[in-house]
Tab-separated table of C-alpha atoms in Angstrom:
chain	number	residue	atom	x	y	z
A	22	UNK	CA	28.401	63.316	-32.013
A	23	UNK	CA	25.950	61.848	-34.538
A	24	UNK	CA	28.517	59.159	-35.428
A	25	UNK	CA	28.995	58.446	-31.741
A	26	UNK	CA	25.238	58.016	-31.314
A	27	UNK	CA	25.051	55.560	-34.221
A	28	UNK	CA	27.954	53.547	-32.828
A	29	UNK	CA	26.338	53.551	-29.403
A	30	UNK	CA	23.088	52.174	-30.847
A	31	UNK	CA	25.014	49.472	-32.741
A	32	UNK	CA	26.897	48.577	-29.582
A	33	UNK	CA	23.711	48.304	-27.545
A	34	UNK	CA	21.921	46.284	-30.252
A	35	UNK	CA	24.808	43.848	-30.572
A	36	UNK	CA	25.057	43.472	-26.813
A	37	UNK	CA	21.330	42.876	-26.306
A	38	UNK	CA	21.065	40.384	-29.150
A	39	UNK	CA	24.238	38.550	-28.165
A	40	UNK	CA	23.469	38.234	-24.474
A	41	UNK	CA	19.689	38.306	-24.186
A	42	UNK	CA	17.981	37.055	-27.332
A	43	UNK	CA	20.089	33.930	-27.498
A	44	UNK	CA	18.759	32.749	-24.138
A	45	UNK	CA	15.119	33.005	-25.201
A	46	UNK	CA	15.119	30.055	-27.582
A	47	UNK	CA	12.348	28.347	-25.624
A	48	UNK	CA	10.015	31.227	-26.494
A	49	UNK	CA	10.557	31.221	-30.266
A	50	UNK	CA	13.134	29.658	-32.617
A	51	UNK	CA	14.056	33.086	-33.991
A	52	UNK	CA	15.948	33.699	-30.744
A	53	UNK	CA	17.741	30.373	-31.088
A	54	UNK	CA	18.858	31.367	-34.586
A	55	UNK	CA	20.310	34.571	-33.181
A	56	UNK	CA	22.099	32.657	-30.430
A	57	UNK	CA	24.357	30.920	-32.962
A	58	UNK	CA	26.062	34.237	-33.663
A	59	UNK	CA	26.588	35.168	-30.021
A	60	UNK	CA	30.355	35.594	-30.366
A	61	UNK	CA	30.153	37.450	-33.662
A	62	UNK	CA	27.571	39.889	-32.332
A	63	UNK	CA	29.529	40.452	-29.132
A	64	UNK	CA	32.697	41.193	-31.089
A	65	UNK	CA	30.734	43.555	-33.352
A	66	UNK	CA	29.480	45.378	-30.254
A	67	UNK	CA	33.022	45.647	-28.944
A	68	UNK	CA	34.364	47.018	-32.249
A	69	UNK	CA	31.535	49.562	-32.397
A	70	UNK	CA	32.325	50.653	-28.850
A	71	UNK	CA	36.056	51.258	-29.320
A	72	UNK	CA	35.670	54.594	-31.175
A	73	UNK	CA	33.376	55.756	-28.383
A	74	UNK	CA	36.483	56.201	-26.292
A	75	UNK	CA	37.325	59.152	-28.554
A	76	UNK	CA	34.130	60.840	-27.362
A	77	UNK	CA	34.765	59.834	-23.773
A	78	UNK	CA	31.920	57.285	-23.763
A	79	UNK	CA	33.865	54.897	-21.579
A	80	UNK	CA	30.742	53.280	-20.132
A	81	UNK	CA	29.701	52.066	-23.568
A	82	UNK	CA	33.099	50.520	-24.192
A	83	UNK	CA	32.981	48.737	-20.842
A	84	UNK	CA	29.501	47.374	-21.588
A	85	UNK	CA	30.688	45.972	-24.912
A	86	UNK	CA	33.779	44.470	-23.301
A	87	UNK	CA	31.506	42.792	-20.783
A	88	UNK	CA	29.388	41.420	-23.646
A	89	UNK	CA	32.394	39.755	-25.241
A	90	UNK	CA	33.442	38.278	-21.903
A	91	UNK	CA	29.941	37.021	-21.150
A	92	UNK	CA	29.616	35.444	-24.612
A	93	UNK	CA	32.937	33.671	-24.161
A	94	UNK	CA	32.045	32.287	-20.748
A	95	UNK	CA	28.626	30.914	-21.770
A	96	UNK	CA	30.061	28.300	-24.107
A	97	UNK	CA	29.730	24.604	-23.241
A	98	UNK	CA	33.259	24.219	-24.593
A	99	UNK	CA	34.299	25.835	-21.310
A	100	UNK	CA	31.975	23.518	-19.360
A	101	UNK	CA	29.741	26.319	-18.185
A	102	UNK	CA	26.183	24.897	-17.946
A	103	UNK	CA	23.634	26.744	-20.071
A	104	UNK	CA	19.863	26.300	-20.405
A	105	UNK	CA	19.952	23.111	-18.351
A	106	UNK	CA	22.082	21.180	-20.815
A	107	UNK	CA	23.849	18.079	-19.509
A	108	UNK	CA	27.481	18.335	-20.528
A	109	UNK	CA	29.893	15.458	-20.914
A	110	UNK	CA	33.635	15.441	-20.357
A	111	UNK	CA	36.562	13.574	-21.831
A	112	UNK	CA	37.630	10.485	-19.885
A	113	UNK	CA	41.173	9.080	-19.750
A	114	UNK	CA	41.690	5.858	-21.661
A	115	UNK	CA	42.218	2.754	-19.551
A	116	UNK	CA	45.391	0.839	-20.478
A	117	UNK	CA	43.596	-2.504	-20.794
A	118	UNK	CA	40.608	-1.213	-22.778
A	119	UNK	CA	40.539	-1.092	-26.609
A	120	UNK	CA	40.115	2.392	-28.080
A	121	UNK	CA	37.883	2.817	-31.123
A	122	UNK	CA	37.555	5.669	-33.592
A	123	UNK	CA	34.561	7.366	-35.202
A	124	UNK	CA	34.892	9.776	-38.122
A	125	UNK	CA	32.084	12.307	-38.584
A	126	UNK	CA	31.935	14.319	-41.804
A	127	UNK	CA	29.528	16.487	-43.744
A	128	UNK	CA	30.748	15.586	-47.220
A	129	UNK	CA	29.193	18.562	-49.048
A	130	UNK	CA	26.896	17.122	-51.720
A	131	UNK	CA	28.781	18.714	-54.651
A	132	UNK	CA	32.323	18.266	-53.322
A	133	UNK	CA	34.804	18.469	-56.198
A	134	UNK	CA	37.607	16.606	-54.421
A	135	UNK	CA	36.090	13.386	-53.039
A	136	UNK	CA	39.455	11.650	-53.285
A	137	UNK	CA	40.685	13.865	-50.449
A	138	UNK	CA	38.052	12.372	-48.142
A	139	UNK	CA	38.887	8.817	-49.215
A	140	UNK	CA	42.519	9.584	-48.403
A	141	UNK	CA	41.474	10.890	-44.973
A	142	UNK	CA	39.694	7.617	-44.251
A	143	UNK	CA	42.810	5.712	-45.252
A	144	UNK	CA	45.007	7.799	-42.963
A	145	UNK	CA	42.772	7.838	-39.892
A	146	UNK	CA	41.385	4.268	-40.192
A	147	UNK	CA	38.156	4.821	-38.249
A	148	UNK	CA	36.120	1.875	-37.008
A	149	UNK	CA	32.887	3.598	-37.950
A	150	UNK	CA	32.006	6.611	-40.097
A	151	UNK	CA	28.933	8.848	-39.864
A	152	UNK	CA	28.255	10.917	-42.964
A	153	UNK	CA	25.983	13.803	-43.946
A	154	UNK	CA	24.990	15.089	-47.403
A	155	UNK	CA	25.559	11.778	-49.168
A	156	UNK	CA	24.459	12.667	-52.689
A	157	UNK	CA	24.320	10.385	-55.731
A	158	UNK	CA	27.824	11.580	-56.597
A	159	UNK	CA	29.069	10.437	-53.197
A	160	UNK	CA	27.268	7.094	-53.285
A	161	UNK	CA	29.368	6.136	-56.260
A	162	UNK	CA	32.635	7.414	-54.797
A	163	UNK	CA	32.079	5.659	-51.450
A	164	UNK	CA	31.688	2.224	-53.041
A	165	UNK	CA	35.445	1.736	-52.850
A	166	UNK	CA	35.204	1.798	-49.036
A	167	UNK	CA	32.632	-0.959	-48.730
A	168	UNK	CA	35.181	-3.772	-48.846
A	169	UNK	CA	36.739	-2.356	-45.663
A	170	UNK	CA	33.375	-1.197	-44.244
A	171	UNK	CA	30.960	-4.001	-45.159
A	172	UNK	CA	28.486	-3.339	-42.330
A	173	UNK	CA	27.055	-0.144	-43.720
A	174	UNK	CA	23.792	1.592	-44.492
A	175	UNK	CA	22.967	4.421	-46.884
A	176	UNK	CA	19.728	6.118	-45.941
A	177	UNK	CA	17.364	7.038	-48.764
A	178	UNK	CA	16.874	10.777	-49.266
A	179	UNK	CA	13.440	12.324	-49.675
A	180	UNK	CA	12.517	14.739	-52.469
A	181	UNK	CA	16.030	15.250	-53.754
A	182	UNK	CA	17.592	15.852	-50.338
A	183	UNK	CA	21.002	14.501	-49.356
A	184	UNK	CA	20.898	11.690	-46.815
A	185	UNK	CA	23.018	10.349	-43.958
A	186	UNK	CA	25.005	7.125	-44.003
A	187	UNK	CA	26.828	4.919	-41.507
A	188	UNK	CA	29.837	2.869	-42.617
A	189	UNK	CA	31.285	0.340	-40.183
A	190	UNK	CA	34.114	-2.145	-39.899
A	191	UNK	CA	32.369	-3.514	-36.823
A	192	UNK	CA	29.599	-6.035	-37.501
A	193	UNK	CA	25.974	-5.488	-36.692
A	194	UNK	CA	25.062	-6.890	-33.291
A	195	UNK	CA	23.004	-10.045	-33.387
A	196	UNK	CA	19.545	-9.119	-34.584
A	197	UNK	CA	20.587	-5.497	-35.171
A	198	UNK	CA	20.664	-3.368	-38.275
A	199	UNK	CA	20.770	0.276	-39.259
A	200	UNK	CA	17.425	2.006	-39.790
A	201	UNK	CA	16.572	5.441	-41.167
A	202	UNK	CA	13.829	8.002	-40.838
A	203	UNK	CA	11.637	8.768	-43.838
A	204	UNK	CA	13.548	11.884	-44.746
A	205	UNK	CA	16.959	10.211	-44.713
A	206	UNK	CA	18.282	12.781	-42.228
A	207	UNK	CA	18.656	10.320	-39.359
A	208	UNK	CA	19.941	6.777	-39.124
A	209	UNK	CA	21.002	4.548	-36.264
A	210	UNK	CA	21.977	0.958	-35.725
A	211	UNK	CA	23.380	-1.569	-33.275
A	212	UNK	CA	26.990	-2.692	-33.687
A	213	UNK	CA	29.265	-5.198	-31.997
A	214	UNK	CA	32.458	-3.673	-30.603
A	215	UNK	CA	34.466	-6.622	-29.368
A	216	UNK	CA	31.469	-8.255	-27.725
A	217	UNK	CA	30.006	-4.982	-26.441
A	218	UNK	CA	26.860	-3.612	-28.032
A	219	UNK	CA	26.900	0.064	-29.012
A	220	UNK	CA	24.421	2.080	-31.012
A	221	UNK	CA	25.790	4.542	-33.540
A	222	UNK	CA	23.524	7.297	-34.863
A	223	UNK	CA	23.989	9.883	-37.609
A	224	UNK	CA	21.906	13.061	-37.758
A	225	UNK	CA	21.703	16.021	-40.114
A	226	UNK	CA	19.348	18.804	-39.084
A	227	UNK	CA	18.246	21.441	-41.553
A	228	UNK	CA	18.891	25.146	-41.323
A	229	UNK	CA	17.578	27.111	-38.314
A	230	UNK	CA	14.492	29.306	-38.302
A	231	UNK	CA	12.953	30.317	-40.644
A	232	UNK	CA	13.897	27.134	-42.518
A	233	UNK	CA	12.015	24.584	-40.411
A	234	UNK	CA	14.728	23.117	-38.197
A	235	UNK	CA	12.461	23.260	-35.145
A	236	UNK	CA	9.697	21.299	-36.918
A	237	UNK	CA	12.151	18.675	-38.139
A	238	UNK	CA	13.540	18.195	-34.640
A	239	UNK	CA	10.059	17.796	-33.173
A	240	UNK	CA	9.402	15.007	-35.679
A	241	UNK	CA	12.684	13.282	-34.801
A	242	UNK	CA	12.371	13.377	-31.016
A	243	UNK	CA	10.613	9.959	-30.786
A	244	UNK	CA	13.410	8.393	-32.862
A	245	UNK	CA	16.067	10.010	-30.680
A	246	UNK	CA	14.296	8.742	-27.589
A	247	UNK	CA	14.310	5.205	-29.014
A	248	UNK	CA	18.121	5.032	-29.137
A	249	UNK	CA	19.466	2.492	-26.646
A	250	UNK	CA	21.270	3.257	-23.405
A	251	UNK	CA	24.846	2.978	-24.731
A	252	UNK	CA	25.326	5.077	-27.844
A	253	UNK	CA	27.175	7.717	-29.829
A	254	UNK	CA	25.343	10.309	-31.916
A	255	UNK	CA	27.250	12.508	-34.355
A	256	UNK	CA	26.299	14.857	-37.125
A	257	UNK	CA	25.782	18.303	-38.527
A	258	UNK	CA	23.236	19.963	-36.248
A	259	UNK	CA	23.330	23.310	-38.053
A	260	UNK	CA	23.332	24.616	-34.487
A	261	UNK	CA	26.011	25.663	-32.024
A	262	UNK	CA	26.728	23.884	-28.713
A	263	UNK	CA	25.128	26.717	-26.725
A	264	UNK	CA	21.849	26.680	-28.688
A	265	UNK	CA	18.454	25.433	-27.555
A	266	UNK	CA	18.382	23.111	-30.578
A	267	UNK	CA	21.428	21.170	-29.418
A	268	UNK	CA	20.082	21.069	-25.867
A	269	UNK	CA	16.824	19.568	-27.148
A	270	UNK	CA	18.682	16.914	-29.173
A	271	UNK	CA	20.584	15.899	-26.044
A	272	UNK	CA	17.467	15.884	-23.885
A	273	UNK	CA	15.397	13.926	-26.408
A	274	UNK	CA	17.956	11.126	-26.613
A	275	UNK	CA	19.196	11.199	-23.017
A	276	UNK	CA	22.678	12.166	-24.226
A	277	UNK	CA	25.493	14.247	-22.863
A	278	UNK	CA	26.920	16.819	-25.262
A	279	UNK	CA	30.652	16.330	-25.653
A	280	UNK	CA	33.032	19.316	-25.734
A	281	UNK	CA	33.411	20.931	-29.136
A	282	UNK	CA	36.915	21.198	-30.634
A	283	UNK	CA	35.998	24.551	-32.205
A	284	UNK	CA	34.475	25.932	-35.385
A	285	UNK	CA	33.752	23.288	-38.031
A	286	UNK	CA	31.825	25.258	-40.663
A	287	UNK	CA	32.702	28.266	-42.780
A	288	UNK	CA	30.932	29.764	-45.763
A	289	UNK	CA	32.525	28.140	-48.783
A	290	UNK	CA	33.275	31.545	-50.331
A	291	UNK	CA	36.003	31.887	-47.692
A	292	UNK	CA	39.147	29.759	-47.388
A	293	UNK	CA	39.113	27.085	-44.684
A	294	UNK	CA	42.234	28.662	-43.214
A	295	UNK	CA	39.779	31.206	-41.729
A	296	UNK	CA	37.530	28.547	-40.178
A	297	UNK	CA	37.977	30.198	-36.779
A	298	UNK	CA	35.546	32.850	-38.055
A	299	UNK	CA	32.906	30.196	-38.622
A	300	UNK	CA	30.623	28.228	-36.331
A	301	UNK	CA	30.965	24.955	-34.358
A	302	UNK	CA	27.856	23.220	-35.743
A	303	UNK	CA	29.062	19.598	-35.977
A	304	UNK	CA	28.342	17.923	-32.643
A	305	UNK	CA	29.028	14.642	-30.834
A	306	UNK	CA	26.803	13.203	-28.096
A	307	UNK	CA	27.413	10.145	-25.907
A	308	UNK	CA	25.620	8.155	-23.229
A	309	UNK	CA	25.745	4.945	-21.247
A	310	UNK	CA	29.003	2.992	-21.256
A	311	UNK	CA	30.629	5.038	-24.027
A	312	UNK	CA	33.727	6.864	-22.774
A	313	UNK	CA	34.926	9.600	-25.152
A	314	UNK	CA	38.644	10.318	-24.833
A	315	UNK	CA	39.203	13.011	-27.458
A	316	UNK	CA	37.536	14.877	-30.308
A	317	UNK	CA	39.760	16.575	-32.861
A	318	UNK	CA	39.217	18.345	-36.152
A	319	UNK	CA	40.828	16.853	-39.229
A	320	UNK	CA	41.996	18.963	-42.154
A	321	UNK	CA	39.811	20.247	-44.991
A	322	UNK	CA	38.875	17.944	-47.878
A	323	UNK	CA	36.790	20.175	-50.144
A	324	UNK	CA	33.692	20.459	-47.955
A	325	UNK	CA	32.506	23.573	-46.149
A	326	UNK	CA	32.773	21.499	-42.936
A	327	UNK	CA	35.798	20.093	-41.165
A	328	UNK	CA	35.494	16.424	-40.156
A	329	UNK	CA	35.642	15.279	-36.538
A	330	UNK	CA	37.701	12.373	-35.224
A	331	UNK	CA	36.257	10.840	-32.061
A	332	UNK	CA	38.323	8.399	-29.995
A	333	UNK	CA	36.287	6.373	-27.512
A	334	UNK	CA	36.103	3.137	-25.589
A	335	UNK	CA	33.442	1.067	-23.858
A	336	UNK	CA	33.396	0.915	-20.061
A	337	UNK	CA	34.068	-2.496	-18.497
A	338	UNK	CA	30.986	-4.603	-17.930
A	339	UNK	CA	31.094	-4.180	-14.162
A	340	UNK	CA	30.207	-0.493	-14.661
A	341	UNK	CA	26.906	-1.439	-16.320
A	342	UNK	CA	24.072	-1.208	-13.730
A	343	UNK	CA	22.759	-4.640	-12.818
A	344	UNK	CA	19.545	-5.677	-14.496
A	345	UNK	CA	19.734	-2.947	-17.155
A	346	UNK	CA	19.752	-3.942	-20.823
A	347	UNK	CA	22.518	-2.634	-23.030
A	348	UNK	CA	20.249	-1.933	-25.985
A	349	UNK	CA	16.716	-0.935	-26.679
A	350	UNK	CA	16.288	-0.606	-30.420
A	351	UNK	CA	13.070	0.456	-32.066
A	352	UNK	CA	12.886	0.497	-35.859
A	353	UNK	CA	11.402	3.601	-37.409
């Protein structure tokens, strides 16, 4: 019975942390950090509860089963609203509207196979690329893309950090350019997509509490709020779609969070074939006249993240509210 008691305590702890602590992110970022592992903790509670059936502790097993179900149904991927987050949805492509492509990738600063990423770019032919962890190694490797992506900006990292970058086939809009924050973790610019003005932003947040993610986000909120009304934001949030961190990014920039295609990160000690055990921490946000049609994961290229391919179009001009400007750019 002592083993049963230990398992029961583990089951209760996993259930409480998975279902309760994760919803208290507004109180302290420690709870938001715990929320990222909601599914993992719920599954752990369920596994701990199964042997309880041998001791006829059926109530415990049912509680754990309910925890797994509740964790699964509180994911924005299933379009269940959580913590007031505004969720977006995929829109069908209009036959007469051009469809564009964005490629989002955390390159991994010490990636040993950069040629695999260059090959991915060649195969997918994105119009614009948002990148995280652009190290000195990557700056050199990416030079070969600049002939095809001449309208590009590499943000400058601070204190040895790895920065973001935006590479674009599409030209800068008249009077527009890409600007970066002081840390090099955020960049955004104004681009011309066939006569329509769209802002593209790249963001890389640091690790969750206790590593200062909440402080970094507070510093970036004015920059997020300065992004114009029609925009796409993509990047490695180091936070899951159901976290308070992602909700605050969306709220700060007036974005809708787009549905996640699934886990994008896995500890590099494990093979990417097991990425389903990881976390969906690479996110895409949209607002204004941007219509996202699909987000898919591309194959591994030597990073501990999978890249995202985002297909989108720009709504016809008649959908733009009268008297409202398409852009509102403020340099940092």
